[in-house]
Short mmCIF file of N, CA and C in Angstrom, two decimals:
data_model
loop_
_atom_site.label_atom_id
_atom_site.label_comp_id
_atom_site.label_asym_id
_atom_site.label_seq_id
_atom_site.Cartn_x
_atom_site.Cartn_y
_atom_site.Cartn_z
N UNK A 1 1.02 -0.75 -0.21
CA UNK A 1 -0.25 -0.08 -0.08
C UNK A 1 1.00 1.73 -0.09
N UNK A 2 2.02 1.03 -0.83
CA UNK A 2 2.83 2.26 -0.50
C UNK A 2 2.89 3.28 -2.10
N UNK A 3 2.91 4.76 -1.26
CA UNK A 3 2.47 5.83 -2.40
C UNK A 3 3.36 6.56 -2.72
N UNK A 4 3.68 7.23 -3.55
CA UNK A 4 4.75 8.20 -4.10
C UNK A 4 4.70 8.53 -5.08
N UNK A 5 5.37 10.21 -5.37
CA UNK A 5 4.97 11.08 -5.94
C UNK A 5 6.40 11.44 -6.87
N UNK A 6 7.11 11.41 -7.88
CA UNK A 6 8.37 11.63 -8.30
C UNK A 6 8.83 10.48 -8.23
N UNK A 7 8.64 9.37 -7.46
CA UNK A 7 9.38 8.23 -7.39
C UNK A 7 9.75 7.37 -8.22
N UNK A 8 11.14 6.80 -8.55
CA UNK A 8 11.81 6.35 -9.49
C UNK A 8 10.81 5.18 -9.58
N UNK A 9 10.53 4.17 -8.94
CA UNK A 9 9.69 3.47 -8.80
C UNK A 9 8.75 2.76 -7.84
N UNK A 10 7.78 2.15 -7.89
CA UNK A 10 6.67 1.97 -6.91
C UNK A 10 6.08 0.04 -7.05
N UNK A 11 6.23 -0.60 -6.12
CA UNK A 11 5.63 -1.34 -6.16
C UNK A 11 5.26 -2.26 -5.12
N UNK A 12 4.07 -3.36 -5.61
CA UNK A 12 3.43 -3.68 -4.13
C UNK A 12 1.44 -3.76 -4.04
N UNK A 13 0.90 -4.11 -3.38
CA UNK A 13 -0.15 -4.89 -3.14
C UNK A 13 -1.00 -3.38 -3.22
N UNK A 14 -1.96 -2.95 -4.03
CA UNK A 14 -2.50 -1.71 -4.38
C UNK A 14 -1.44 -0.31 -3.58
N UNK A 15 -0.72 -0.40 -4.91
CA UNK A 15 0.26 0.62 -4.48
C UNK A 15 -0.10 1.40 -5.68
N UNK A 16 -0.53 2.87 -5.28
CA UNK A 16 -0.47 4.19 -6.27
C UNK A 16 1.24 4.62 -6.33
N UNK A 17 0.75 5.25 -8.02
CA UNK A 17 1.94 6.14 -8.12
C UNK A 17 2.16 7.66 -9.32
N UNK A 18 2.02 8.45 -8.73
CA UNK A 18 2.19 9.98 -9.90
C UNK A 18 3.28 10.20 -10.75
N UNK A 19 3.73 10.09 -11.60
CA UNK A 19 4.69 10.16 -11.85
C UNK A 19 5.70 9.16 -11.95
N UNK A 20 5.82 8.61 -11.37
CA UNK A 20 6.27 7.21 -11.60
C UNK A 20 6.96 6.65 -12.31
N UNK A 21 8.62 5.94 -12.63
CA UNK A 21 8.79 5.43 -13.54
C UNK A 21 8.67 4.62 -13.99
N UNK A 22 7.64 3.33 -13.06
CA UNK A 22 7.37 2.01 -12.86
C UNK A 22 5.98 1.91 -11.78
N UNK A 23 5.03 1.50 -11.85
CA UNK A 23 4.54 0.81 -11.27
C UNK A 23 3.98 -0.60 -11.42
N UNK A 24 4.26 -1.41 -10.14
CA UNK A 24 3.55 -3.19 -10.45
C UNK A 24 3.15 -3.28 -9.62
N UNK A 25 2.11 -4.15 -9.74
CA UNK A 25 1.74 -4.74 -8.46
C UNK A 25 -0.34 -5.31 -8.53
N UNK A 26 -0.62 -5.89 -7.99
CA UNK A 26 -2.25 -6.47 -8.20
C UNK A 26 -2.86 -4.58 -7.28
N UNK A 27 -4.06 -4.09 -8.30
CA UNK A 27 -4.61 -3.01 -8.18
C UNK A 27 -3.44 -2.09 -8.11
N UNK A 28 -2.50 -1.83 -8.79
CA UNK A 28 -1.58 -0.75 -8.80
C UNK A 28 -2.47 0.18 -9.69
N UNK A 29 -2.09 1.27 -9.69
CA UNK A 29 -2.70 2.88 -10.20
C UNK A 29 -1.45 3.73 -10.17
N UNK A 30 -1.31 3.97 -11.72
CA UNK A 30 -0.18 4.96 -12.70
C UNK A 30 -0.79 6.01 -12.88
N UNK A 31 -0.80 7.64 -12.92
CA UNK A 31 -0.47 8.70 -13.80
C UNK A 31 0.67 8.75 -14.02
N UNK A 32 0.93 8.77 -15.82
CA UNK A 32 2.42 9.74 -16.56
C UNK A 32 3.09 8.72 -16.19
N UNK A 33 2.93 7.22 -15.77
CA UNK A 33 3.98 6.21 -15.44
C UNK A 33 4.41 5.54 -16.70
N UNK A 34 6.00 5.25 -16.50
CA UNK A 34 6.50 4.50 -17.82
C UNK A 34 5.39 3.24 -17.89
N UNK A 35 5.23 2.35 -16.64
CA UNK A 35 5.08 1.54 -17.39
C UNK A 35 4.02 0.80 -15.92
N UNK A 36 3.04 0.42 -16.15
CA UNK A 36 1.87 -0.84 -15.33
C UNK A 36 1.48 -1.73 -15.59
N UNK A 37 1.83 -2.58 -14.74
CA UNK A 37 1.17 -4.41 -15.29
C UNK A 37 0.68 -4.64 -13.32
N UNK A 38 -0.37 -5.22 -13.43
CA UNK A 38 -0.58 -6.18 -12.69
C UNK A 38 -2.80 -6.50 -12.88
N UNK A 39 -2.63 -7.45 -12.02
CA UNK A 39 -4.81 -7.58 -12.25
C UNK A 39 -5.32 -6.28 -11.75
N UNK A 40 -5.78 -5.85 -12.19
CA UNK A 40 -7.02 -4.82 -12.46
C UNK A 40 -6.19 -3.29 -12.24
N UNK A 41 -4.76 -3.28 -13.35
CA UNK A 41 -4.22 -2.08 -13.01
C UNK A 41 -4.91 -1.05 -13.65
N UNK A 42 -4.90 0.21 -13.64
CA UNK A 42 -5.46 1.57 -14.50
C UNK A 42 -4.10 2.30 -14.81
N UNK A 43 -4.00 2.89 -16.10
CA UNK A 43 -3.19 3.87 -16.14
C UNK A 43 -3.86 4.60 -17.01
N UNK A 44 -3.42 6.26 -16.81
CA UNK A 44 -3.80 6.85 -18.18
C UNK A 44 -2.41 7.97 -18.82
N UNK A 45 -2.41 7.79 -20.22
CA UNK A 45 -0.91 7.70 -19.92
C UNK A 45 0.16 6.97 -19.64
N UNK A 46 0.16 5.48 -20.06
CA UNK A 46 0.69 4.84 -19.38
C UNK A 46 1.82 4.61 -20.80
N UNK A 47 3.00 4.39 -20.77
CA UNK A 47 3.73 3.99 -22.17
C UNK A 47 3.92 2.58 -21.74
N UNK A 48 4.03 1.55 -21.13
CA UNK A 48 3.67 -0.10 -21.95
C UNK A 48 3.43 -0.31 -20.31
N UNK A 49 2.99 -1.68 -20.55
CA UNK A 49 2.46 -2.22 -19.35
C UNK A 49 1.82 -3.86 -20.07
N UNK A 50 2.52 -4.44 -19.73
CA UNK A 50 2.34 -6.26 -20.44
C UNK A 50 2.06 -6.86 -18.78
N UNK A 51 0.85 -7.89 -19.11
CA UNK A 51 0.61 -8.57 -18.01
C UNK A 51 0.85 -10.17 -18.87
N UNK A 52 1.25 -10.12 -19.46
CA UNK A 52 1.46 -11.07 -20.60
C UNK A 52 1.93 -10.97 -21.87
N UNK A 53 2.96 -11.86 -22.64
CA UNK A 53 3.58 -11.28 -23.76
C UNK A 53 4.17 -10.49 -23.62
N UNK A 54 4.43 -10.44 -25.23
CA UNK A 54 5.88 -9.36 -25.40
C UNK A 54 5.45 -8.15 -26.90
N UNK A 55 5.73 -7.29 -26.31
CA UNK A 55 5.30 -6.26 -27.50
C UNK A 55 6.82 -5.59 -27.73
N UNK A 56 6.48 -4.80 -29.17
CA UNK A 56 8.09 -4.26 -29.63
C UNK A 56 8.62 -3.37 -29.99
N UNK A 57 9.73 -2.75 -30.03
CA UNK A 57 10.08 -1.50 -29.88
C UNK A 57 9.16 -0.35 -30.33
N UNK A 58 9.28 0.72 -29.36
CA UNK A 58 7.83 1.99 -29.71
C UNK A 58 6.70 1.25 -29.23
N UNK A 59 6.39 0.56 -28.90
CA UNK A 59 4.92 0.18 -28.91
C UNK A 59 4.69 0.65 -27.43
N UNK A 60 3.53 1.43 -27.21
CA UNK A 60 3.15 1.71 -26.39
C UNK A 60 1.92 0.53 -25.93
N UNK A 61 1.79 0.07 -24.94
CA UNK A 61 0.68 -0.76 -24.37
C UNK A 61 0.49 -0.82 -23.18
N UNK A 62 -0.80 -1.02 -22.77
CA UNK A 62 -1.70 -1.27 -21.67
C UNK A 62 -2.21 -2.94 -21.63
N UNK A 63 -2.15 -3.93 -20.78
CA UNK A 63 -2.93 -4.92 -20.82
C UNK A 63 -2.63 -5.18 -19.01
N UNK A 64 -4.26 -6.24 -18.72
CA UNK A 64 -4.15 -6.32 -17.70
C UNK A 64 -5.99 -7.00 -17.53
N UNK A 65 -6.58 -7.60 -16.84
CA UNK A 65 -7.71 -8.12 -16.49
C UNK A 65 -8.55 -7.31 -16.07
N UNK A 66 -9.48 -6.77 -16.52
CA UNK A 66 -10.76 -5.45 -16.65
C UNK A 66 -9.56 -4.51 -16.23
N UNK A 67 -8.84 -4.36 -17.36
CA UNK A 67 -7.89 -3.09 -17.33
C UNK A 67 -8.49 -1.82 -17.91
N UNK A 68 -8.16 -0.18 -17.31
CA UNK A 68 -9.21 0.89 -18.19
C UNK A 68 -7.78 1.56 -19.17
N UNK A 69 -7.79 2.15 -19.34
CA UNK A 69 -7.07 3.10 -20.37
C UNK A 69 -7.25 4.26 -21.25
N UNK A 70 -7.06 5.44 -20.71
CA UNK A 70 -7.43 6.83 -21.61
C UNK A 70 -6.16 6.71 -22.33
N UNK A 71 -6.79 7.48 -23.63
CA UNK A 71 -4.94 7.55 -24.70
C UNK A 71 -4.13 6.54 -24.54
N UNK A 72 -4.55 5.35 -24.18
CA UNK A 72 -3.67 4.31 -24.62
C UNK A 72 -3.27 3.67 -26.11
N UNK A 73 -1.83 3.92 -26.61
CA UNK A 73 -1.81 3.36 -28.10
C UNK A 73 -1.46 2.72 -28.17
N UNK A 74 -1.78 1.32 -26.83
CA UNK A 74 -1.34 -0.24 -27.86
C UNK A 74 -1.93 -1.31 -25.93
N UNK A 75 -2.29 -2.47 -26.65
CA UNK A 75 -3.00 -3.18 -25.51
C UNK A 75 -3.31 -4.81 -25.63
N UNK A 76 -2.40 -5.28 -25.02
CA UNK A 76 -2.81 -7.16 -25.58
C UNK A 76 -2.87 -7.60 -24.43
N UNK A 77 -4.04 -8.89 -24.70
CA UNK A 77 -3.84 -10.02 -23.21
C UNK A 77 -3.46 -10.86 -23.73
N UNK A 78 -3.25 -10.92 -24.62
CA UNK A 78 -2.04 -12.50 -25.24
C UNK A 78 -1.35 -11.95 -26.46
N UNK A 79 -0.52 -12.67 -26.81
CA UNK A 79 0.70 -12.62 -28.03
C UNK A 79 1.51 -11.13 -28.23
N UNK A 80 1.36 -10.91 -29.37
CA UNK A 80 2.39 -9.29 -29.01
C UNK A 80 1.97 -8.99 -30.29
N UNK A 81 2.15 -7.71 -30.16
CA UNK A 81 1.57 -6.67 -31.12
C UNK A 81 3.04 -6.14 -31.67
N UNK A 82 2.93 -5.21 -33.24
CA UNK A 82 3.76 -4.69 -34.14
C UNK A 82 4.79 -3.61 -33.78
N UNK A 83 5.47 -2.66 -34.21
CA UNK A 83 6.00 -1.42 -33.76
C UNK A 83 4.83 -0.85 -34.70
N UNK A 84 4.51 0.03 -33.60
CA UNK A 84 3.23 2.00 -34.51
C UNK A 84 1.99 1.09 -34.45
N UNK A 85 1.92 0.05 -33.60
CA UNK A 85 0.35 -0.89 -33.72
C UNK A 85 -0.62 -0.34 -33.06
N UNK A 86 -1.52 0.14 -32.68
CA UNK A 86 -2.19 0.85 -31.64
C UNK A 86 -3.46 0.06 -31.57
N UNK A 87 -3.56 -0.54 -30.22
CA UNK A 87 -4.05 -2.00 -29.90
C UNK A 87 -5.12 -1.90 -28.19
N UNK A 88 -5.87 -2.15 -28.08
CA UNK A 88 -6.34 -2.35 -27.07
C UNK A 88 -7.31 -3.84 -26.53
N UNK A 89 -7.09 -4.81 -25.54
CA UNK A 89 -7.64 -5.99 -25.56
C UNK A 89 -7.48 -6.23 -23.46
N UNK A 90 -8.02 -7.16 -23.63
CA UNK A 90 -8.29 -7.47 -22.25
C UNK A 90 -10.24 -7.89 -22.02
N UNK A 91 -10.54 -8.74 -21.06
CA UNK A 91 -11.75 -9.31 -20.52
C UNK A 91 -12.68 -8.17 -19.79
N UNK A 92 -13.34 -7.70 -20.63
CA UNK A 92 -14.46 -6.50 -20.25
C UNK A 92 -13.32 -5.00 -20.12
N UNK A 93 -12.82 -5.14 -20.71
CA UNK A 93 -11.81 -4.06 -21.02
C UNK A 93 -12.58 -2.43 -21.75
N UNK A 94 -11.92 -1.56 -21.14
CA UNK A 94 -12.61 -0.23 -21.57
C UNK A 94 -11.66 0.95 -22.76
N UNK A 95 -12.08 1.39 -23.49
CA UNK A 95 -11.47 2.28 -24.03
C UNK A 95 -11.76 3.69 -24.34
N UNK A 96 -11.40 4.74 -24.65
CA UNK A 96 -11.65 5.96 -25.17
C UNK A 96 -10.18 6.32 -26.01
N UNK A 97 -10.75 6.74 -27.32
CA UNK A 97 -9.54 7.10 -28.19
C UNK A 97 -9.05 5.70 -28.66
N UNK A 98 -9.36 4.29 -28.54
CA UNK A 98 -8.46 3.71 -28.70
C UNK A 98 -8.36 2.78 -30.17
N UNK A 99 -7.18 3.06 -31.13
CA UNK A 99 -7.17 2.64 -32.36
C UNK A 99 -7.97 1.52 -32.55
N UNK A 100 -7.07 0.09 -32.09
CA UNK A 100 -7.50 -0.98 -32.04
C UNK A 100 -7.41 -1.89 -30.87
N UNK A 101 -8.21 -2.74 -30.87
CA UNK A 101 -8.42 -3.64 -29.80
C UNK A 101 -8.68 -5.36 -30.36
N UNK A 102 -8.20 -6.09 -29.46
CA UNK A 102 -8.00 -8.00 -29.32
C UNK A 102 -8.11 -8.86 -28.63
N UNK A 103 -8.86 -9.37 -28.40
CA UNK A 103 -8.31 -10.66 -27.42
C UNK A 103 -7.79 -11.54 -27.49
N UNK A 104 -7.58 -11.79 -28.93
CA UNK A 104 -5.87 -12.42 -28.85
C UNK A 104 -5.15 -12.15 -30.50
N UNK A 105 -4.57 -12.51 -29.95
CA UNK A 105 -3.52 -12.57 -31.71
C UNK A 105 -2.52 -11.32 -31.81
N UNK A 106 -2.47 -10.66 -32.58
CA UNK A 106 -1.82 -9.72 -33.17
C UNK A 106 -2.53 -8.73 -34.03
N UNK A 107 -2.55 -7.37 -34.46
CA UNK A 107 -2.59 -6.43 -35.35
C UNK A 107 -2.01 -6.31 -36.20
N UNK A 108 -1.72 -6.15 -37.16
CA UNK A 108 -1.27 -5.35 -38.14
C UNK A 108 -1.35 -3.63 -37.70
N UNK A 109 -0.01 -3.03 -38.80
CA UNK A 109 -0.14 -1.39 -38.22
C UNK A 109 -0.86 -0.72 -39.34
N UNK A 110 -1.60 0.19 -38.62
CA UNK A 110 -2.78 0.92 -39.60
C UNK A 110 -4.35 0.26 -38.89
N UNK A 111 -4.12 -0.91 -38.62
CA UNK A 111 -5.81 -1.21 -38.26
C UNK A 111 -6.34 -0.91 -37.33
N UNK A 112 -7.76 -0.40 -37.33
CA UNK A 112 -8.27 0.11 -36.34
C UNK A 112 -9.52 -1.09 -36.16
N UNK A 113 -9.34 -1.07 -35.20
CA UNK A 113 -10.59 -2.26 -34.76
C UNK A 113 -10.89 -2.50 -33.38
N UNK A 114 -12.15 -3.05 -32.57
CA UNK A 114 -12.20 -2.93 -31.45
C UNK A 114 -12.87 -4.39 -30.70
N UNK A 115 -12.57 -5.23 -30.12
CA UNK A 115 -12.90 -6.93 -29.88
C UNK A 115 -12.93 -6.71 -28.81
N UNK A 116 -13.70 -7.90 -27.98
CA UNK A 116 -13.77 -8.07 -26.43
C UNK A 116 -15.13 -8.42 -26.34
N UNK A 117 -15.35 -9.60 -25.17
CA UNK A 117 -16.66 -9.80 -24.28
C UNK A 117 -16.95 -8.68 -23.81
N UNK A 118 -17.89 -8.12 -23.99
CA UNK A 118 -18.02 -7.34 -23.48
C UNK A 118 -17.68 -5.64 -23.02
N UNK A 119 -16.75 -5.41 -24.62
CA UNK A 119 -15.60 -4.43 -24.33
C UNK A 119 -16.48 -3.00 -24.47
N UNK A 120 -16.59 -2.20 -24.20
CA UNK A 120 -17.20 -0.79 -25.16
C UNK A 120 -16.17 0.25 -25.26
N UNK A 121 -16.23 0.60 -26.36
CA UNK A 121 -15.19 1.84 -26.74
C UNK A 121 -16.00 2.86 -27.50
N UNK A 122 -15.48 4.32 -26.82
CA UNK A 122 -15.62 5.50 -27.85
C UNK A 122 -14.85 5.99 -28.34
N UNK A 123 -15.59 6.47 -30.02
CA UNK A 123 -14.87 6.86 -30.98
C UNK A 123 -13.49 5.59 -31.24
N UNK A 124 -14.15 4.57 -31.08
CA UNK A 124 -13.24 3.56 -31.81
C UNK A 124 -13.90 2.57 -33.92
N UNK A 125 -13.18 2.38 -34.30
CA UNK A 125 -12.93 2.73 -35.68
C UNK A 125 -14.18 1.74 -35.85
N UNK A 126 -14.05 0.26 -35.00
CA UNK A 126 -14.91 -1.03 -35.33
C UNK A 126 -14.55 -2.01 -33.76
N UNK A 127 -15.84 -2.46 -34.09
CA UNK A 127 -16.21 -3.12 -32.78
C UNK A 127 -16.84 -4.45 -33.37
N UNK A 128 -16.60 -5.74 -32.43
CA UNK A 128 -17.09 -7.08 -32.72
C UNK A 128 -16.57 -7.58 -31.60
N UNK A 129 -17.56 -8.51 -31.51
CA UNK A 129 -17.45 -9.49 -29.94
C UNK A 129 -19.00 -10.02 -29.44
N UNK A 130 -18.79 -10.27 -28.65
CA UNK A 130 -20.20 -10.64 -28.08
C UNK A 130 -20.53 -9.39 -26.77
N UNK A 131 -21.82 -8.67 -27.06
CA UNK A 131 -22.21 -7.91 -26.63
C UNK A 131 -21.10 -6.51 -26.50
N UNK A 132 -20.58 -6.06 -27.61
CA UNK A 132 -20.14 -5.01 -27.36
C UNK A 132 -20.43 -4.09 -27.89
N UNK A 133 -20.23 -2.96 -27.55
CA UNK A 133 -20.76 -1.34 -27.75
C UNK A 133 -20.53 -0.57 -28.16
N UNK A 134 -20.29 0.73 -28.90
CA UNK A 134 -19.33 1.40 -29.12
C UNK A 134 -20.34 2.59 -29.86
N UNK A 135 -19.66 3.73 -30.05
CA UNK A 135 -20.16 5.68 -30.10
C UNK A 135 -19.10 6.00 -30.79
N UNK A 136 -19.38 5.95 -32.48
CA UNK A 136 -18.86 6.78 -33.29
C UNK A 136 -17.93 6.10 -33.76
N UNK A 137 -18.60 4.86 -33.97
CA UNK A 137 -18.10 4.14 -35.19
C UNK A 137 -18.14 3.84 -36.46
N UNK A 138 -17.59 3.20 -37.07
CA UNK A 138 -17.35 2.89 -38.79
C UNK A 138 -17.70 1.99 -39.32
#
């Protein structure tokens, strides 16, 4: 339950951090952190986050069960995404302004899509999956 402002790293169960370099742990939150990982982790402007799998160089990603992200460039629940790919994935994951989303596998560069069970998205280009809702979709 440790908090830190402007610290280099923050880790632990229920650890929060603002402007920290990295944050990890169950239920860890971070705003403007370089990387965030863990079950139920939230992040705004998070550069990189992974619970499983590997992301390529220059890829900004966010991942986690029930993870939310605003302005997140890339996210994967399983597998890897290529450089420059914007994607979002996860069980019950929501995303605003997310370019691409997938439950499993990888997407190619420039692909805009959103998928997942019960996943919602605003201003996503496309939406697919069971019970998927989207506003401003194509």
